[in-house]
Amino acid sequence: MMTKYGLILSTCVLGFALVQSDAAADWPQWRGSADLGSVATGNYPSELDDQTLRWKAPLPGKGCSTPIEVDHTLYVTAPSDGVDALVAIDWSGKQQWLTKFGPEVKGKHRNGSGSNASPVSDGDAIFVYFKSGTLAAVELDGTVRWQTNLVDRFGKDTLYWDHGTSPVLTKQHVVFARMHNGESWLAAFDKQTGKIAWKEARNYQTPRECDHGYSTPLVIEHQGKESLLVWGAQHLTIHDAQDGRVVWSCGDFNPDSNQLWPVVASPVLVGDMAVVAFGRNDKGAPRLYGIRIDGSGDVTDTNHEWFRDDISTFVPSPVAYNGNVYLVRDRGEVECLDPATGKTIWSDAFPKNRNSYYASPTIAAGKLYAAREDGVVFVADVADGDFRLLSENDLKESVIGSPVPVENRIFIRGEKHLFCFSAK
């Protein structure tokens, strides 16, 4: 049976969509229904201030995940009274319910938490993951359909920092990836029962910490089949969604064997080109790759289309909009690229500041929203082939989650509140 978002999640990205369809206005996963981080149309605010603030809803605890939206309800993970929880907030900013799970495992990094992973929905249920290891399916009324603990079942993760990978949905399964120093794997669980469907090992020998992965897989179509695109441990791989087996792989991302290069930013797919950020842009060692997603087997020698060592991003993931790819780099530099060639179309920057960018940027109808870790959110016009700063907005609390655009509203999750803004 094809659920409401089964269709979206298996066609928008599965067809290598260039632009997200705005007909499905919901935002059912971290980077939107097409995994692009953008919407093409709408009337979104140029400023985020008292005049455009519709409401702000208090959150029960610190979390760094991005909210999702389904049928005018926002779902966000956060700790509550020392336990992992999922909160439902309606279109007017009122809490509808709060569902609790097991004890919270707090984050280690100042910008981390036990609720880093973003929820995902197929329109029938909400699926969540926490640092504690809890993976759960929750009905739209807040009832727990099932829950399990992946740490208890498969051991603790050995990530140096807090987990960052979010679960994703295929037609039948909720899929989660663990990439760390030790046994790494990709596993699928039945959406209705939570029963494990398959678990595929994903182990590569890498220099120290290069096997640590915080990125989120993409659900795509590859050679006519529903598949999963996974980035981490210096390899980009495609897995058959039915059984998890590797059907395509590309390596050679670190020929000099540099150490301490974990994967944080997730790739973005435009047409048949995956734009892959690697290296340490935050430490003067950027790497950016264009990889063609075609063929089968080991394509390392044939599918590296372009490479740059002058620009990249370490934490914020790229966003795709109108066929181009945009980077908001770790210290606020902004780059617009042609994904086919990797060439810069234009570059600019937000005002300099000692704080960095951890949230991934979002583009809504030509407006670029970028949140700095200290809670300053910038809005820039990128609709006309260049960059024009529109506003600088201080939300007065840390922002690590990505802005979410839905039906002319921008939702931003701060450390203490969920904010809703709309045009004047």
PDB file of N, CA and C in Angstrom, residues 90-130:
ATOM      1  N   ASP A  90       0.665  22.368  17.004  1.00  0.00           N
ATOM      2  CA  ASP A  90      -0.242  22.630  15.890  1.00  0.00           C
ATOM      3  C   ASP A  90       0.100  23.939  15.182  1.00  0.00           C
ATOM      4  N   TRP A  91      -0.664  24.248  14.154  1.00  0.00           N
ATOM      5  CA  TRP A  91      -0.398  25.379  13.262  1.00  0.00           C
ATOM      6  C   TRP A  91      -0.459  26.718  13.992  1.00  0.00           C
ATOM      7  N   SER A  92      -1.122  26.753  15.141  1.00  0.00           N
ATOM      8  CA  SER A  92      -1.235  27.995  15.916  1.00  0.00           C
ATOM      9  C   SER A  92      -0.196  28.087  17.026  1.00  0.00           C
ATOM     10  N   GLY A  93       0.671  27.078  17.144  1.00  0.00           N
ATOM     11  CA  GLY A  93       1.730  27.107  18.142  1.00  0.00           C
ATOM     12  C   GLY A  93       1.399  26.427  19.450  1.00  0.00           C
ATOM     13  N   LYS A  94       0.263  25.730  19.530  1.00  0.00           N
ATOM     14  CA  LYS A  94      -0.136  25.056  20.762  1.00  0.00           C
ATOM     15  C   LYS A  94       0.333  23.604  20.757  1.00  0.00           C
ATOM     16  N   GLN A  95       0.853  23.172  21.900  1.00  0.00           N
ATOM     17  CA  GLN A  95       1.279  21.780  22.024  1.00  0.00           C
ATOM     18  C   GLN A  95       0.068  20.867  22.037  1.00  0.00           C
ATOM     19  N   GLN A  96       0.077  19.858  21.164  1.00  0.00           N
ATOM     20  CA  GLN A  96      -1.018  18.897  21.080  1.00  0.00           C
ATOM     21  C   GLN A  96      -0.775  17.671  21.950  1.00  0.00           C
ATOM     22  N   TRP A  97       0.442  17.206  21.949  1.00  0.00           N
ATOM     23  CA  TRP A  97       0.800  16.081  22.802  1.00  0.00           C
ATOM     24  C   TRP A  97       2.314  15.980  22.924  1.00  0.00           C
ATOM     25  N   LEU A  98       2.761  15.246  23.907  1.00  0.00           N
ATOM     26  CA  LEU A  98       4.178  14.982  24.137  1.00  0.00           C
ATOM     27  C   LEU A  98       4.310  13.515  24.498  1.00  0.00           C
ATOM     28  N   THR A  99       5.064  12.770  23.714  1.00  0.00           N
ATOM     29  CA  THR A  99       5.251  11.338  23.941  1.00  0.00           C
ATOM     30  C   THR A  99       6.666  11.089  24.438  1.00  0.00           C
ATOM     31  N   LYS A 100       6.785  10.373  25.549  1.00  0.00           N
ATOM     32  CA  LYS A 100       8.087  10.103  26.152  1.00  0.00           C
ATOM     33  C   LYS A 100       8.544   8.679  25.844  1.00  0.00           C
ATOM     34  N   PHE A 101       9.880   8.525  25.822  1.00  0.00           N
ATOM     35  CA  PHE A 101      10.487   7.215  25.578  1.00  0.00           C
ATOM     36  C   PHE A 101      11.388   6.872  26.774  1.00  0.00           C
ATOM     37  N   GLY A 102      12.606   6.446  26.520  1.00  0.00           N
ATOM     38  CA  GLY A 102      13.513   6.077  27.602  1.00  0.00           C
ATOM     39  C   GLY A 102      14.375   7.240  28.073  1.00  0.00           C
ATOM     40  N   PRO A 103      15.285   6.972  29.019  1.00  0.00           N
ATOM     41  CA  PRO A 103      16.153   8.014  29.572  1.00  0.00           C
ATOM     42  C   PRO A 103      17.004   8.693  28.498  1.00  0.00           C
ATOM     43  N   GLU A 104      17.152  10.001  28.632  1.00  0.00           N
ATOM     44  CA  GLU A 104      17.957  10.790  27.707  1.00  0.00           C
ATOM     45  C   GLU A 104      19.448  10.515  27.925  1.00  0.00           C
ATOM     46  N   VAL A 105      20.203  10.452  26.839  1.00  0.00           N
ATOM     47  CA  VAL A 105      21.668  10.491  26.887  1.00  0.00           C
ATOM     48  C   VAL A 105      22.070  11.845  26.332  1.00  0.00           C
ATOM     49  N   LYS A 106      22.643  12.689  27.161  1.00  0.00           N
ATOM     50  CA  LYS A 106      22.907  14.064  26.769  1.00  0.00           C
ATOM     51  C   LYS A 106      24.078  14.165  25.796  1.00  0.00           C
ATOM     52  N   GLY A 107      24.103  15.272  25.067  1.00  0.00           N
ATOM     53  CA  GLY A 107      25.166  15.520  24.122  1.00  0.00           C
ATOM     54  C   GLY A 107      26.462  15.929  24.795  1.00  0.00           C
ATOM     55  N   LYS A 108      27.580  15.729  24.066  1.00  0.00           N
ATOM     56  CA  LYS A 108      28.898  16.096  24.576  1.00  0.00           C
ATOM     57  C   LYS A 108      29.322  17.477  24.082  1.00  0.00           C
ATOM     58  N   HIS A 109      29.024  17.787  22.827  1.00  0.00           N
ATOM     59  CA  HIS A 109      29.431  19.054  22.221  1.00  0.00           C
ATOM     60  C   HIS A 109      28.502  20.167  22.677  1.00  0.00           C
ATOM     61  N   ARG A 110      29.021  21.393  22.748  1.00  0.00           N
ATOM     62  CA  ARG A 110      28.185  22.525  23.152  1.00  0.00           C
ATOM     63  C   ARG A 110      27.001  22.715  22.210  1.00  0.00           C
ATOM     64  N   ASN A 111      27.171  22.305  20.953  1.00  0.00           N
ATOM     65  CA  ASN A 111      26.093  22.407  19.978  1.00  0.00           C
ATOM     66  C   ASN A 111      25.483  21.050  19.662  1.00  0.00           C
ATOM     67  N   GLY A 112      25.582  20.144  20.590  1.00  0.00           N
ATOM     68  CA  GLY A 112      25.000  18.829  20.412  1.00  0.00           C
ATOM     69  C   GLY A 112      23.953  18.544  21.465  1.00  0.00           C
ATOM     70  N   SER A 113      23.271  17.418  21.310  1.00  0.00           N
ATOM     71  CA  SER A 113      22.225  17.024  22.250  1.00  0.00           C
ATOM     72  C   SER A 113      21.940  15.546  22.071  1.00  0.00           C
ATOM     73  N   GLY A 114      21.080  15.021  22.925  1.00  0.00           N
ATOM     74  CA  GLY A 114      20.610  13.652  22.731  1.00  0.00           C
ATOM     75  C   GLY A 114      19.528  13.555  21.692  1.00  0.00           C
ATOM     76  N   SER A 115      19.063  14.725  21.204  1.00  0.00           N
ATOM     77  CA  SER A 115      18.002  14.790  20.183  1.00  0.00           C
ATOM     78  C   SER A 115      18.532  15.501  18.947  1.00  0.00           C
ATOM     79  N   ASN A 116      19.576  14.945  18.356  1.00  0.00           N
ATOM     80  CA  ASN A 116      20.149  15.534  17.144  1.00  0.00           C
ATOM     81  C   ASN A 116      19.444  15.059  15.879  1.00  0.00           C
ATOM     82  N   ALA A 117      19.033  13.813  15.853  1.00  0.00           N
ATOM     83  CA  ALA A 117      18.399  13.251  14.656  1.00  0.00           C
ATOM     84  C   ALA A 117      17.018  13.860  14.457  1.00  0.00           C
ATOM     85  N   SER A 118      16.693  14.204  13.220  1.00  0.00           N
ATOM     86  CA  SER A 118      15.387  14.785  12.914  1.00  0.00           C
ATOM     87  C   SER A 118      14.359  13.684  12.670  1.00  0.00           C
ATOM     88  N   PRO A 119      13.103  13.932  13.000  1.00  0.00           N
ATOM     89  CA  PRO A 119      12.055  12.950  12.703  1.00  0.00           C
ATOM     90  C   PRO A 119      11.839  12.818  11.196  1.00  0.00           C
ATOM     91  N   VAL A 120      11.104  11.801  10.810  1.00  0.00           N
ATOM     92  CA  VAL A 120      10.702  11.608   9.420  1.00  0.00           C
ATOM     93  C   VAL A 120       9.309  10.992   9.430  1.00  0.00           C
ATOM     94  N   SER A 121       8.479  11.332   8.428  1.00  0.00           N
ATOM     95  CA  SER A 121       7.105  10.829   8.403  1.00  0.00           C
ATOM     96  C   SER A 121       6.707  10.387   7.009  1.00  0.00           C
ATOM     97  N   ASP A 122       5.856   9.359   6.952  1.00  0.00           N
ATOM     98  CA  ASP A 122       5.239   8.921   5.705  1.00  0.00           C
ATOM     99  C   ASP A 122       3.788   9.382   5.628  1.00  0.00           C
ATOM    100  N   GLY A 123       3.377  10.254   6.546  1.00  0.00           N
ATOM    101  CA  GLY A 123       1.999  10.720   6.597  1.00  0.00           C
ATOM    102  C   GLY A 123       1.100   9.858   7.454  1.00  0.00           C
ATOM    103  N   ASP A 124       1.571   8.656   7.822  1.00  0.00           N
ATOM    104  CA  ASP A 124       0.809   7.764   8.685  1.00  0.00           C
ATOM    105  C   ASP A 124       1.395   7.667  10.085  1.00  0.00           C
ATOM    106  N   ALA A 125       2.706   7.898  10.212  1.00  0.00           N
ATOM    107  CA  ALA A 125       3.377   7.812  11.505  1.00  0.00           C
ATOM    108  C   ALA A 125       4.605   8.710  11.483  1.00  0.00           C
ATOM    109  N   ILE A 126       5.153   8.962  12.668  1.00  0.00           N
ATOM    110  CA  ILE A 126       6.379   9.722  12.820  1.00  0.00           C
ATOM    111  C   ILE A 126       7.447   8.757  13.324  1.00  0.00           C
ATOM    112  N   PHE A 127       8.631   8.796  12.725  1.00  0.00           N
ATOM    113  CA  PHE A 127       9.724   7.906  13.116  1.00  0.00           C
ATOM    114  C   PHE A 127      10.853   8.755  13.693  1.00  0.00           C
ATOM    115  N   VAL A 128      11.380   8.341  14.849  1.00  0.00           N
ATOM    116  CA  VAL A 128      12.361   9.141  15.567  1.00  0.00           C
ATOM    117  C   VAL A 128      13.536   8.279  16.001  1.00  0.00           C
ATOM    118  N   TYR A 129      14.687   8.949  16.195  1.00  0.00           N
ATOM    119  CA  TYR A 129      15.870   8.282  16.740  1.00  0.00           C
ATOM    120  C   TYR A 129      16.550   9.240  17.709  1.00  0.00           C
ATOM    121  N   PHE A 130      17.140   8.681  18.786  1.00  0.00           N
ATOM    122  CA  PHE A 130      17.822   9.472  19.802  1.00  0.00           C
ATOM    123  C   PHE A 130      19.206   8.882  20.078  1.00  0.00           C
TER     124      PHE A 130
END
